[in-house]
mmCIF file of C-alpha atoms in Angstrom:
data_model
loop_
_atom_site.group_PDB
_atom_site.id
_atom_site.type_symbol
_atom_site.label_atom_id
_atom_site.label_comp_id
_atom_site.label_asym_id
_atom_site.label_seq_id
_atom_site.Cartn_x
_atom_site.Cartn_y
_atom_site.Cartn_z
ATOM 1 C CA UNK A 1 11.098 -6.212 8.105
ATOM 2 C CA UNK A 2 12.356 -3.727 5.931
ATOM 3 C CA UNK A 3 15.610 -2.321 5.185
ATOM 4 C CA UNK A 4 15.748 -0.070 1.898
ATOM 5 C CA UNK A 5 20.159 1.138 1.483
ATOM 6 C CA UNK A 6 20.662 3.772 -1.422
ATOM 7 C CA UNK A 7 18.016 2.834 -3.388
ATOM 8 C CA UNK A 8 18.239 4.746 -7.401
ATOM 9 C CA UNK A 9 16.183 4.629 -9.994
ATOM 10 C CA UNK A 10 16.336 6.375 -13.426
ATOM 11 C CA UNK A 11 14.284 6.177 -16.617
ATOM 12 C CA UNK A 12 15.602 6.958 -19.447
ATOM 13 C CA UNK A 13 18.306 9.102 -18.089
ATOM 14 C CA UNK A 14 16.205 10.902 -15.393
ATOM 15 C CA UNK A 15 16.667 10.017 -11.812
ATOM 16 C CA UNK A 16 13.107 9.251 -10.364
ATOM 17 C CA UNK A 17 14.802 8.368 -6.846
ATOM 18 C CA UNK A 18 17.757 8.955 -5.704
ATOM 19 C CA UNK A 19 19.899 7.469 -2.965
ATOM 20 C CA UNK A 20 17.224 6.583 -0.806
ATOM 21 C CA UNK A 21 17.579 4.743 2.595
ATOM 22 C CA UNK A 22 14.446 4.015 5.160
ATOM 23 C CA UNK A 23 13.930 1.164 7.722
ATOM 24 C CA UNK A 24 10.306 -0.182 8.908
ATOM 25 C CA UNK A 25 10.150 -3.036 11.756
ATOM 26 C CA UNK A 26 7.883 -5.953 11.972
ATOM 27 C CA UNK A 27 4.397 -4.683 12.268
ATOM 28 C CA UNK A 28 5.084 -1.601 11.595
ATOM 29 C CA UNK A 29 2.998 1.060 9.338
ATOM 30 C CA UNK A 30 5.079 3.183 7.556
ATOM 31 C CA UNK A 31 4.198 5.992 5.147
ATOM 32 C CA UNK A 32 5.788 7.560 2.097
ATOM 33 C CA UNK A 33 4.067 10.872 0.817
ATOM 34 C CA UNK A 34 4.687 14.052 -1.428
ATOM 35 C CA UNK A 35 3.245 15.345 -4.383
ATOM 36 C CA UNK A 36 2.439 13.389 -7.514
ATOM 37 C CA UNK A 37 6.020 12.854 -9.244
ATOM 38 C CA UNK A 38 8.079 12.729 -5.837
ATOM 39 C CA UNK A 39 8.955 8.753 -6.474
ATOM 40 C CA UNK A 40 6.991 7.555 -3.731
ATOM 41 C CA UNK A 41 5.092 5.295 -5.466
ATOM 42 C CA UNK A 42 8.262 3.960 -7.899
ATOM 43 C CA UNK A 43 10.355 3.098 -4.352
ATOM 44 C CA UNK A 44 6.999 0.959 -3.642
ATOM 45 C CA UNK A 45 7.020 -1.110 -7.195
ATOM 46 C CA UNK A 46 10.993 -1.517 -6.440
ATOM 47 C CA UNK A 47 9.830 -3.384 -2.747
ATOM 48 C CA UNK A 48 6.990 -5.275 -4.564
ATOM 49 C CA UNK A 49 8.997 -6.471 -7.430
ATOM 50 C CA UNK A 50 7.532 -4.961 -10.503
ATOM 51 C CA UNK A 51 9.905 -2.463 -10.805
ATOM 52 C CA UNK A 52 13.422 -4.558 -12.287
ATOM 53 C CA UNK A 53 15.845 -1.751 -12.812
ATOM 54 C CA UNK A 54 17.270 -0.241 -9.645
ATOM 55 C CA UNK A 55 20.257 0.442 -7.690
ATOM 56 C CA UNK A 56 20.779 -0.315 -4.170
ATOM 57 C CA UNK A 57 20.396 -2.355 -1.614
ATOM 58 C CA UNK A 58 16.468 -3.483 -0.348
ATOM 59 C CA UNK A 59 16.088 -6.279 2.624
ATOM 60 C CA UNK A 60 12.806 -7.737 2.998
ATOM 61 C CA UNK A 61 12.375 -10.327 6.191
ATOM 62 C CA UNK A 62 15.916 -10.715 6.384
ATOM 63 C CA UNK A 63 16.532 -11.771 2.532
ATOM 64 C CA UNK A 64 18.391 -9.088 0.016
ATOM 65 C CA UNK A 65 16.429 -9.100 -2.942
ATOM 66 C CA UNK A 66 17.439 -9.190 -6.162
ATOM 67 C CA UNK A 67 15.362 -7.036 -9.001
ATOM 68 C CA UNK A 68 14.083 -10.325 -10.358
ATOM 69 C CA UNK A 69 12.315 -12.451 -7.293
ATOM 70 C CA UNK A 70 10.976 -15.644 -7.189
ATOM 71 C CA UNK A 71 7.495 -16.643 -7.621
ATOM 72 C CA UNK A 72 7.492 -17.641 -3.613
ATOM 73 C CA UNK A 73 8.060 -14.220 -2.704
ATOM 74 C CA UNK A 74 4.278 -13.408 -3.236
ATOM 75 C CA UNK A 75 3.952 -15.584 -0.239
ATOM 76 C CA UNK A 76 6.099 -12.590 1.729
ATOM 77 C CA UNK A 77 4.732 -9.209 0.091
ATOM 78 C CA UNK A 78 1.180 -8.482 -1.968
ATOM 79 C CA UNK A 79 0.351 -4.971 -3.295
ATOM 80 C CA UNK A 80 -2.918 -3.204 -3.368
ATOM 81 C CA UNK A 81 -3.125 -0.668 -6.534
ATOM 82 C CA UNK A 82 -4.587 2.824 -6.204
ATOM 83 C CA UNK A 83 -7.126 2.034 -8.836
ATOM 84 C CA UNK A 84 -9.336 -1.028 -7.752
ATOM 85 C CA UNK A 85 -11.294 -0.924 -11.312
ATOM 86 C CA UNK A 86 -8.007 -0.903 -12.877
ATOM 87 C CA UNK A 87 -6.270 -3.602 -11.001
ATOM 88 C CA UNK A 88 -9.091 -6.188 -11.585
ATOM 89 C CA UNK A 89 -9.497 -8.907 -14.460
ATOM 90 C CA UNK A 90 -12.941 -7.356 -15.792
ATOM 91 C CA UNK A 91 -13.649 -10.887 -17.063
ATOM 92 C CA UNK A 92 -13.056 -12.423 -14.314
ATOM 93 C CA UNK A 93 -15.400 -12.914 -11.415
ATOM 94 C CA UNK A 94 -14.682 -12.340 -8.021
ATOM 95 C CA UNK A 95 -14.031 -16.087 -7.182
ATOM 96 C CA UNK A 96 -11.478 -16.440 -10.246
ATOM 97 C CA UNK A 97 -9.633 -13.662 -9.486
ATOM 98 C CA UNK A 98 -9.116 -14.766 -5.787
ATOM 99 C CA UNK A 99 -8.617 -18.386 -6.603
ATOM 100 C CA UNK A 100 -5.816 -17.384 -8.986
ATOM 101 C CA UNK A 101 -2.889 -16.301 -7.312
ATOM 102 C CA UNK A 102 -3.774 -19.233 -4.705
ATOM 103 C CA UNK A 103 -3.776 -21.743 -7.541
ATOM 104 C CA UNK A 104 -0.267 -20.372 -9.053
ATOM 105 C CA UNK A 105 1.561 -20.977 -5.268
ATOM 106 C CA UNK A 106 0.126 -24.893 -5.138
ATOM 107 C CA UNK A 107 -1.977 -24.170 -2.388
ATOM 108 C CA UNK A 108 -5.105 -26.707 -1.357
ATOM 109 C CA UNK A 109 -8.362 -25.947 -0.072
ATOM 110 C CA UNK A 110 -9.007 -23.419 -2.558
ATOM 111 C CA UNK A 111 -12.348 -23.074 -2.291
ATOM 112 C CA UNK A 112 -12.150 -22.322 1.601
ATOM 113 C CA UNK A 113 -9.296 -19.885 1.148
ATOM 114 C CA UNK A 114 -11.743 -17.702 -0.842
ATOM 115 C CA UNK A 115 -15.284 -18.113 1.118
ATOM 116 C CA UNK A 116 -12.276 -16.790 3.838
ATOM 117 C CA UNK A 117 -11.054 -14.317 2.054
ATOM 118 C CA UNK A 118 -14.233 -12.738 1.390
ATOM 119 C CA UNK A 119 -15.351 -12.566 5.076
ATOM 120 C CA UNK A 120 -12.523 -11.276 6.503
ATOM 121 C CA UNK A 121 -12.639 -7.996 3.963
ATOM 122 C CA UNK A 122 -16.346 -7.383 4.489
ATOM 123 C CA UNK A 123 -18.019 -9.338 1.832
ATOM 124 C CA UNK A 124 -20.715 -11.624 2.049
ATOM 125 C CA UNK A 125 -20.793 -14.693 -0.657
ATOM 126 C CA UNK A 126 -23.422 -12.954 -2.824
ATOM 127 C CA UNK A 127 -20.516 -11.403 -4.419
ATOM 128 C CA UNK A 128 -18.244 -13.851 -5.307
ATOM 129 C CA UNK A 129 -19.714 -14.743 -8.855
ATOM 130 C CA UNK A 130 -20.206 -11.184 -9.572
ATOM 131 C CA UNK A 131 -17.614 -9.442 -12.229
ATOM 132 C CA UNK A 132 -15.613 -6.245 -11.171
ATOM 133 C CA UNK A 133 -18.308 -3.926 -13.454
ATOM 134 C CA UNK A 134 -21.158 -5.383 -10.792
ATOM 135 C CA UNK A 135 -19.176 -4.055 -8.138
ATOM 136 C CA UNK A 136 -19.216 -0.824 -6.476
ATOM 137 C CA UNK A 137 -15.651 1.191 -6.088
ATOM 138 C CA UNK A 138 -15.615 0.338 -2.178
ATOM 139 C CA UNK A 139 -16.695 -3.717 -3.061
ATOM 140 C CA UNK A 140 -13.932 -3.650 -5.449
ATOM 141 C CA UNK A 141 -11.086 -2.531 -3.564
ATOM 142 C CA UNK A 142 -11.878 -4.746 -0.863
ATOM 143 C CA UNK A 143 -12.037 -7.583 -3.152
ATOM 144 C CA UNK A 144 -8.344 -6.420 -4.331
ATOM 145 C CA UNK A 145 -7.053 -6.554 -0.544
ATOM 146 C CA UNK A 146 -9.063 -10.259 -0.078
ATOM 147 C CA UNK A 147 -6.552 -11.001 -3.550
ATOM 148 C CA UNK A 148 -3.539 -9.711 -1.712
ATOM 149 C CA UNK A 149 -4.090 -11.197 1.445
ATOM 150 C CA UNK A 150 -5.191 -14.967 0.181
ATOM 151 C CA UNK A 151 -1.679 -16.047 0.323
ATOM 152 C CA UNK A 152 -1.079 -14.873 3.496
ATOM 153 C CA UNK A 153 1.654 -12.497 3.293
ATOM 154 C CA UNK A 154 3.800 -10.557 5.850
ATOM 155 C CA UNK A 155 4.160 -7.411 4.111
ATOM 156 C CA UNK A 156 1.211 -5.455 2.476
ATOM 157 C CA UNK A 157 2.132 -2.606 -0.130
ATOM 158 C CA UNK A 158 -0.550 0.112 -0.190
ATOM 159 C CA UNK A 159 -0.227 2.558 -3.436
ATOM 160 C CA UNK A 160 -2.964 5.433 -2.346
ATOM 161 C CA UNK A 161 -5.380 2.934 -1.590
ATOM 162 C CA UNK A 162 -8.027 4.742 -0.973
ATOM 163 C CA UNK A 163 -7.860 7.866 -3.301
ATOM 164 C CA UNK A 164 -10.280 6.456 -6.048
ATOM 165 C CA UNK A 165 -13.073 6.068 -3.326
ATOM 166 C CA UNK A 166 -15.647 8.170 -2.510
ATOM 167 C CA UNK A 167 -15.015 9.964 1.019
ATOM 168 C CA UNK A 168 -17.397 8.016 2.858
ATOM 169 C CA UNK A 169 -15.859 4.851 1.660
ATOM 170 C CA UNK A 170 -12.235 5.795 2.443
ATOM 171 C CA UNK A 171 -12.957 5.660 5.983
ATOM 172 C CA UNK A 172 -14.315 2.038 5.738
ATOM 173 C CA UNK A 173 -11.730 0.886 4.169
ATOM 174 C CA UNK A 174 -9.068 2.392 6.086
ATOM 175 C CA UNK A 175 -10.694 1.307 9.280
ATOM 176 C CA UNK A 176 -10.649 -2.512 7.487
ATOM 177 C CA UNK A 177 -6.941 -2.245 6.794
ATOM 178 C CA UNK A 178 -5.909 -0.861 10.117
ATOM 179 C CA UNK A 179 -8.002 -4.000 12.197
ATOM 180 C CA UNK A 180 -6.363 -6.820 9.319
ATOM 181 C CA UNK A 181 -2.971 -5.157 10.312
ATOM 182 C CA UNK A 182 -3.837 -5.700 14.114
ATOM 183 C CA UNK A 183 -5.117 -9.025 13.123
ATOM 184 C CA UNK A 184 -2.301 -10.792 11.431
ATOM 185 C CA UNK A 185 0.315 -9.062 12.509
ATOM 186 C CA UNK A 186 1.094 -7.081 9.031
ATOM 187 C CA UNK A 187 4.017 -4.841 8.127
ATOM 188 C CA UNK A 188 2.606 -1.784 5.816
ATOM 189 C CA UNK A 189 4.020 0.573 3.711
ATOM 190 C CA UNK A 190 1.570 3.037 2.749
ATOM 191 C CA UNK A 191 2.122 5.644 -0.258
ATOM 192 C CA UNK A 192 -0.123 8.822 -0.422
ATOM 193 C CA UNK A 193 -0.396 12.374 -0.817
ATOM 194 C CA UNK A 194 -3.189 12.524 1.828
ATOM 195 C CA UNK A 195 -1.246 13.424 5.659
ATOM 196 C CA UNK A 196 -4.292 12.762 7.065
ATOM 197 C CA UNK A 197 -4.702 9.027 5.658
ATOM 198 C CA UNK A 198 -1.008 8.463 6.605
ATOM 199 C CA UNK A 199 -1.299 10.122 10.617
ATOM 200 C CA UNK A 200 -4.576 7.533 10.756
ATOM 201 C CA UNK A 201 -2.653 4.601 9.739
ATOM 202 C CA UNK A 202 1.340 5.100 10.385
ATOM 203 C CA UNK A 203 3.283 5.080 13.225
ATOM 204 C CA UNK A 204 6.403 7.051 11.146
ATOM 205 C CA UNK A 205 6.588 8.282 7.724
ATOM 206 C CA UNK A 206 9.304 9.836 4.875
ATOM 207 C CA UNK A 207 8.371 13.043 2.841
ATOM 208 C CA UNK A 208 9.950 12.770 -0.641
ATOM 209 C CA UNK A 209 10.435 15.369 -3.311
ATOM 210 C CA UNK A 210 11.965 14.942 -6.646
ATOM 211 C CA UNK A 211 13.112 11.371 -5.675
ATOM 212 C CA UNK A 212 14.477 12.192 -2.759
ATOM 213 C CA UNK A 213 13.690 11.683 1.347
ATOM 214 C CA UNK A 214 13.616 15.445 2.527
ATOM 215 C CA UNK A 215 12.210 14.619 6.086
ATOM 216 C CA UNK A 216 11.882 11.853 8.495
ATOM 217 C CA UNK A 217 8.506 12.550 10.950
ATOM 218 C CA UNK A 218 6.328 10.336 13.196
ATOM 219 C CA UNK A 219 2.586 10.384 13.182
ATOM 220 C CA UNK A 220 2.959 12.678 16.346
ATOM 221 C CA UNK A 221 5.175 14.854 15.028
ATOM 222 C CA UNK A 222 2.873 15.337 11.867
ATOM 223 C CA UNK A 223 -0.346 15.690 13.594
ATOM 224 C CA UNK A 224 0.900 18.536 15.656
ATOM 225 C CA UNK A 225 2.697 20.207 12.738
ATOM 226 C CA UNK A 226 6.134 19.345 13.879
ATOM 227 C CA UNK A 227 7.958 19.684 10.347
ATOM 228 C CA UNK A 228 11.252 21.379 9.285
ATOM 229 C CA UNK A 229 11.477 20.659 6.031
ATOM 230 C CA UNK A 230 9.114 23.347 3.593
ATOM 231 C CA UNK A 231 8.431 20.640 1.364
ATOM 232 C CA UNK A 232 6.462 19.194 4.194
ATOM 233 C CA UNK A 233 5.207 22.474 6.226
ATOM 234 C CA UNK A 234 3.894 22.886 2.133
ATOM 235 C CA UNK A 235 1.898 19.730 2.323
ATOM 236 C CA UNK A 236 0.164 20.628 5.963
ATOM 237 C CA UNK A 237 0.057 24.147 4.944
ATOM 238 C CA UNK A 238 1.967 25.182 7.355
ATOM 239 C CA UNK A 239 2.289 29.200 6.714
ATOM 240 C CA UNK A 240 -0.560 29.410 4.262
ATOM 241 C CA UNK A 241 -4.188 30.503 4.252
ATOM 242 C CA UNK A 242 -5.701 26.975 5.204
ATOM 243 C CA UNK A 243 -2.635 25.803 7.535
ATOM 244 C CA UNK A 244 -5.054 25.226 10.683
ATOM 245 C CA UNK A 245 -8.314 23.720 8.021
ATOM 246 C CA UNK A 246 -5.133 21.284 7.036
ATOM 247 C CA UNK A 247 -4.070 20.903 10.761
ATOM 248 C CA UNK A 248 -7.607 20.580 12.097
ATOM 249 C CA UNK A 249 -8.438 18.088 9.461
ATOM 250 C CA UNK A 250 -5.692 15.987 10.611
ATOM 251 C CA UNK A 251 -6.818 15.627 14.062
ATOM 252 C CA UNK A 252 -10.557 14.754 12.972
ATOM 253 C CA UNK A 253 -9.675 12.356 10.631
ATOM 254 C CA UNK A 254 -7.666 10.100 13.332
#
């Protein structure tokens, strides 16, 4: 589904990835993590689109993509944003923001597609008049994957999806992303700094630091603290203090 060939990026002089290469098959969840600043979440804006200045090569469902995509390849690949508040028109209700994208791609039955939408994140049709502010955090990132999922897409892109929620939301949501992904078949590439999120959802994952892929693990590997990279044994805490609280946490949390 995917197919990501020296991908570089650089702002203003400063490489925030560099030379970059990962794979992820059809129906496949795939996870990119490292600390805040590792370009984990810039490789993900370069795959959905909103990034325009890169180097490389990126294949999505056998087409190589240019920086500048066409409007129809919305219909392939929808993001979810980290902050659901953020992400959200607050003056526009629930039903607008859902109907939009819908109405931009010419599709009919509108008003179905979002009743639909609605159920199959959780929500009942009390909400769909309501405005983000009415919302709790948990309604409102559900009502941002109903948005990315009303035009049906192949490919969801998931930018720490769940680290604005309280912890007894996350799991919820999670839980909801892992049965749509069953569901309908959907590639994911998740982005987070949380192993145990990513060993819940992903079959294989890449550990970046500064721009770079330092390690290659599957959720196996990572859940019984196979790494050999120290960026990584860092980030289970491998060799520290709370190593086995990290390790154990792992474990409970899938």
């Amino acid at each position: 589904m995917i197919a990501v060939e020296a991908l570089r990026v650089t702002f203003g002089g400063v490489t925030a990835v560099d030379d970059v290469s990962f794979t992820v098959a059809r129906g496949e969840a795939f996870g990119l993590v490292g600390e805040s600043g590792s370009g984990k979440s810039t490789v993900l804006r370069v795959l959905s689109g909103l990034l325009r200045s890169w180097s490389g090569r990126v294949t999505i469902d056998g087409e190589v993509q240019r920086p500048v995509r066409p409007r129809s390849f919305a219909r392939v690949a929808q993001m979810v944003f980290q902050d659901p508040y953020g992400s959200l028109h607050p003056r526009h209700t629930v039903d607008a923001t859902l109907a939009e994208p819908a109405l931009v791609q010419g599709l009919d039955r509108i008003d179905q597609r979002v009743a639909q939408a609605l159920a199959d994140v959780g929500l009942d049709g009390a909400v769909r008049f309501r405005y983000p502010h009415q919302l709790s955090g948990g309604q409102r990132q559900r009502v941002a994957i109903a948005r990315a999922l009303i035009l049906e897409p192949s490919l969801l892109l998931l930018d720490e999806p769940t680290s604005a929620l309280d912890v007894s939301v996350q799991a919820e949501v999670l839980n909801l992303l892992a049965g749509l992904r069953q569901s309908r078949g959907l590639t994911m590439v998740l982005v987070s700094h949380n192993l145990a999120v990513v060993a819940h959802m992903c079959e294989r994952l890449a550990v970046m630091r500064d721009g770079a892929i330092v390690e290659h693990l599957s959720a196996a590997d990572l859940r019984a603290g196979r790494a050999a990279h120290p960026c990584t044994r860092a980030l289970l805490g491998v060799g520290t203090g709370d190593g086995a609280h990290r390790r154990h946490g792992l474990r409970e949390h899938t």
